[in-house]
Coordinates of C-alpha atoms in Angstrom, one line a residue:
M614 CA 58.3 15.5 -20.5
A615 CA 57.5 12.2 -22.2
G616 CA 57.9 9.4 -19.4
R617 CA 60.1 8.3 -16.5
A618 CA 62.9 9.9 -18.2
G619 CA 61.6 13.0 -19.6
R620 CA 61.0 13.6 -16.1
R621 CA 64.1 13.0 -14.9
G622 CA 66.1 15.2 -17.4
I623 CA 67.2 11.9 -19.5
D624 CA 65.2 12.6 -22.7
A625 CA 66.2 15.8 -24.3
K626 CA 63.0 15.7 -26.3
G627 CA 58.9 14.0 -25.5
L628 CA 55.9 13.8 -26.8
V629 CA 52.7 15.5 -25.0
I630 CA 49.2 15.2 -26.4
I631 CA 46.6 17.0 -25.0
L632 CA 42.8 15.3 -24.6
V633 CA 40.4 18.8 -24.9
S634 CA 37.4 16.9 -23.6
T635 CA 39.3 15.7 -20.5
I636 CA 40.2 19.1 -19.2
G637 CA 38.7 20.0 -16.4
K638 CA 36.0 23.1 -16.4
S639 CA 38.2 25.7 -14.8
L640 CA 41.1 24.9 -17.3
K641 CA 38.9 25.3 -20.4
S642 CA 38.5 28.8 -22.3
S643 CA 34.7 29.6 -21.3
V644 CA 34.2 31.2 -25.0
T645 CA 35.9 28.8 -27.0
G646 CA 36.1 25.5 -24.8
L647 CA 39.6 24.9 -25.7
P648 CA 42.3 25.2 -23.4
T649 CA 43.7 28.7 -21.6
E650 CA 46.6 30.1 -22.6
S651 CA 48.4 29.8 -19.9
L652 CA 47.7 26.5 -19.6
L653 CA 49.3 26.0 -23.0
R654 CA 52.5 27.8 -22.2
N655 CA 53.2 26.3 -19.0
M656 CA 53.0 23.1 -20.8
I657 CA 55.2 24.0 -23.5
L658 CA 57.8 26.5 -21.5
G659 CA 57.5 25.1 -18.0
R660 CA 59.4 22.8 -15.4
Q661 CA 58.5 19.4 -15.9
T662 CA 57.1 17.5 -13.0
E663 CA 60.0 15.8 -11.1
L664 CA 59.7 12.1 -10.3
I665 CA 61.1 10.5 -7.1
S666 CA 61.2 7.1 -8.1
R667 CA 65.0 5.6 -8.2
F668 CA 64.2 1.9 -6.4
R669 CA 67.0 0.2 -5.2
V670 CA 67.5 -3.0 -3.5
T671 CA 70.2 -2.4 -0.8
Y672 CA 71.6 -4.5 1.8
S673 CA 69.3 -3.2 4.7
M674 CA 66.1 -3.8 2.8
I675 CA 67.1 -7.8 2.5
L676 CA 67.6 -7.9 6.1
N677 CA 64.6 -6.1 7.5
L678 CA 62.2 -8.3 5.1
H679 CA 64.6 -11.7 6.8
R680 CA 64.0 -10.2 10.5
S681 CA 60.0 -9.7 10.1
S682 CA 57.7 -12.3 9.2
S683 CA 54.9 -9.3 8.1
L684 CA 57.0 -7.1 6.0
T685 CA 56.1 -8.5 2.8
P686 CA 58.7 -6.8 -0.3
Q687 CA 55.5 -4.6 -1.4
D688 CA 55.5 -2.7 2.1
I689 CA 59.1 -2.2 1.3
M690 CA 58.5 -0.3 -2.1
K691 CA 55.9 1.7 -0.8
R692 CA 58.3 2.8 2.1
S693 CA 60.7 3.9 -1.1
F694 CA 58.6 5.5 -3.1
M695 CA 56.8 8.7 -2.7
E696 CA 53.6 6.4 -1.7
A697 CA 55.4 6.7 1.1
A698 CA 53.4 10.8 1.9
S699 CA 50.2 9.4 -0.2
H700 CA 50.1 6.9 3.0
R701 CA 50.8 9.6 5.7
W702 CA 48.0 11.6 3.9
E703 CA 45.4 9.0 3.9
T704 CA 46.0 8.3 7.3
K705 CA 45.2 11.6 8.4
Q706 CA 42.2 11.9 6.0
R707 CA 41.2 8.8 7.7
Q708 CA 41.7 10.3 11.2
H709 CA 39.6 13.7 10.2
L710 CA 37.0 11.3 8.5
S711 CA 36.5 10.2 11.9
V712 CA 36.0 13.4 13.7
L713 CA 34.0 14.8 11.7
N714 CA 31.9 11.5 11.8
K715 CA 31.6 11.3 15.6
K716 CA 30.8 15.4 15.5
L717 CA 28.0 14.6 12.7
N718 CA 26.4 12.0 15.0
E719 CA 26.7 14.3 18.6
T720 CA 25.0 16.8 16.6
T721 CA 21.7 14.8 15.3
K722 CA 18.4 15.9 17.0
I723 CA 14.7 13.7 16.0
I724 CA 12.0 16.2 16.0
S725 CA 8.4 14.3 16.0
H726 CA 4.9 15.2 15.8
N727 CA 4.4 16.3 19.6
N728 CA 8.2 18.3 19.1
N729 CA 9.6 16.0 21.7
T730 CA 13.3 15.9 21.0
D731 CA 15.9 12.6 21.9
N732 CA 19.8 14.0 21.7
N733 CA 20.8 10.7 22.8
I734 CA 22.5 9.4 19.8
S735 CA 23.2 5.8 21.1
N736 CA 19.4 5.0 21.7
I737 CA 18.7 6.3 17.6
I738 CA 19.4 4.4 14.7
I739 CA 20.4 6.0 12.1
Q740 CA 19.6 5.0 8.3
T741 CA 20.1 8.3 6.2
S742 CA 22.4 10.6 5.6
T743 CA 20.2 13.8 5.9
I744 CA 16.6 13.8 6.5
T745 CA 14.0 10.8 6.4
I746 CA 10.1 11.0 6.3
S747 CA 7.8 8.4 7.5
K748 CA 4.6 8.6 5.7
S749 CA 2.1 5.8 4.8
I750 CA -0.5 7.2 3.3
E751 CA -1.3 9.7 0.4
G752 CA -4.4 11.3 -1.2
T753 CA -7.1 12.8 0.7
S754 CA -7.2 16.0 2.8
D755 CA -7.6 14.0 5.9
S756 CA -5.0 11.4 4.9
F757 CA -2.5 14.3 4.1
K758 CA -3.1 16.5 7.8
S759 CA -2.0 12.7 9.6
L760 CA 0.7 12.4 7.4
I761 CA 1.9 15.8 8.6
D762 CA 1.0 15.2 12.2
S763 CA 2.8 12.0 12.1
L764 CA 6.5 13.4 10.7
D765 CA 9.5 12.3 12.2
V766 CA 12.5 14.4 11.1
Q767 CA 16.2 13.4 11.5
V768 CA 18.3 16.4 11.3
R769 CA 21.7 16.8 11.0
C770 CA 23.0 20.5 12.2
P771 CA 26.8 21.0 11.0
H772 CA 27.7 23.6 13.8
N773 CA 28.6 23.0 16.9
G774 CA 25.7 22.1 19.7
V775 CA 21.9 21.9 17.7
E776 CA 20.5 25.2 18.4
C777 CA 19.7 25.4 14.5
C778 CA 17.8 21.8 14.4
D779 CA 14.4 23.5 15.6
S780 CA 14.3 25.6 13.0
I781 CA 15.5 23.4 10.2
G782 CA 13.0 20.6 11.2
Q783 CA 9.7 23.2 10.7
Y784 CA 11.2 24.4 7.4
Y785 CA 11.8 21.1 6.4
Q786 CA 7.9 20.1 7.2
L787 CA 6.6 23.6 6.1
C788 CA 8.2 22.7 2.4
Y789 CA 6.3 19.1 2.2
K790 CA 3.3 20.5 2.8
Y791 CA 3.6 22.8 0.4
R792 CA 4.6 20.3 -2.3
Q793 CA 1.3 18.3 -1.4
L794 CA -0.8 20.9 -1.5
T795 CA 0.9 22.4 -5.3
N796 CA 0.0 18.4 -6.3
S797 CA -3.8 19.0 -4.5
I798 CA -3.9 22.6 -6.9
I799 CA -2.6 20.5 -9.7
S800 CA -5.2 17.7 -9.9
T801 CA -7.9 20.4 -9.6
L802 CA -7.1 22.3 -12.6
D803 CA -6.6 19.0 -14.5
V804 CA -10.1 18.1 -13.9
K805 CA -11.7 21.9 -14.2
Y806 CA -9.7 23.9 -16.4
A807 CA -8.4 21.3 -18.9
Q808 CA -9.0 23.9 -21.6
R809 CA -7.5 26.1 -20.8
L810 CA -4.3 24.3 -19.8
Q811 CA -4.0 23.2 -23.5
Q812 CA -3.7 27.3 -24.3
I813 CA -1.1 27.6 -21.6
F814 CA 1.2 24.9 -21.7
C815 CA 2.3 25.0 -25.6
P816 CA 5.4 24.2 -27.5
G817 CA 8.1 26.4 -26.3
R818 CA 7.0 27.3 -22.9
L819 CA 9.5 27.2 -20.3
I820 CA 8.2 25.4 -17.4
L821 CA 9.5 24.1 -13.3
L822 CA 8.9 20.5 -13.7
Q823 CA 8.0 18.5 -10.5
L824 CA 10.3 15.4 -10.3
M825 CA 9.3 12.6 -7.5
V826 CA 8.9 12.4 -3.9
N827 CA 11.9 10.2 -4.0
Q828 CA 14.5 12.7 -5.9
S829 CA 16.9 14.7 -4.3
V830 CA 16.2 17.9 -6.5
W831 CA 12.1 19.0 -6.6
L832 CA 12.1 21.4 -9.1
V833 CA 14.2 21.5 -12.6
P834 CA 13.8 23.9 -15.2
A835 CA 12.4 22.3 -18.9
V836 CA 11.0 23.2 -21.8
I837 CA 7.9 22.2 -23.7
I838 CA 9.0 20.7 -27.0
N839 CA 5.9 18.8 -27.8
Y840 CA 2.7 17.0 -25.9
H841 CA -0.4 15.1 -26.6
W842 CA -3.7 15.2 -24.5
K843 CA -4.9 11.9 -23.0
T844 CA -8.0 11.4 -22.0
K845 CA -8.6 9.2 -18.4
N846 CA -10.6 6.6 -18.2
N847 CA -13.1 7.9 -16.3
N848 CA -13.8 10.7 -18.6
A849 CA -13.6 13.3 -16.1
G850 CA -10.6 15.0 -17.2
N851 CA -7.3 15.2 -19.5
Q852 CA -4.4 14.9 -18.7
I853 CA -1.0 16.8 -20.2
M854 CA 2.3 14.6 -21.2
V855 CA 4.9 17.0 -21.5
R856 CA 8.4 15.3 -22.8
R857 CA 11.8 17.2 -21.9

């Protein structure tokens, strides 16, 4: 179990060091956090990992090196070691990835504010991997309405065809509108009901913390540990400061 000689069966004994911090979650006990019994039993009593790496230079290898100017000694070693199998696997994975990218581009649909769609992907420059929103202004209700009307959503459907793109685009627009309305409600509460907020947001309170727009996750759970109130410059209300 120690080094190549141990895996070849030459060494009679060896040394095994188990680093608990590097073991995956599936191999740890959910109660103690230590390696499971089956993992330790397999480590001590199981079969050693076979190593097929007995590389040797043959006369045919030397002839192949002299015959081809593009062939290097590293290429010969890759063909002789187990890296040949991993190289074939990597080639298959690249081909599979190319097929998936082609399928992803063919199932992309653009939904604009006037419900016009464009399925010709060759005329579209896609800069993101999932969904993009073009937004320019925020603030008042009029600007928010114009923002919703000018949404351009890029939807990538993982299935064959684009039947679900319309519903996905509408769902995303509703989620975006929900977030904007939530921000408007919070601003109103901050101005008119500051005293009530002081009673609600006390230390130990469980809350859902809303992150910035550019974050992939909108809401995350949090606990209020401490807070202090800061008066705004215009003295129109108070602003809560939450420390996670």
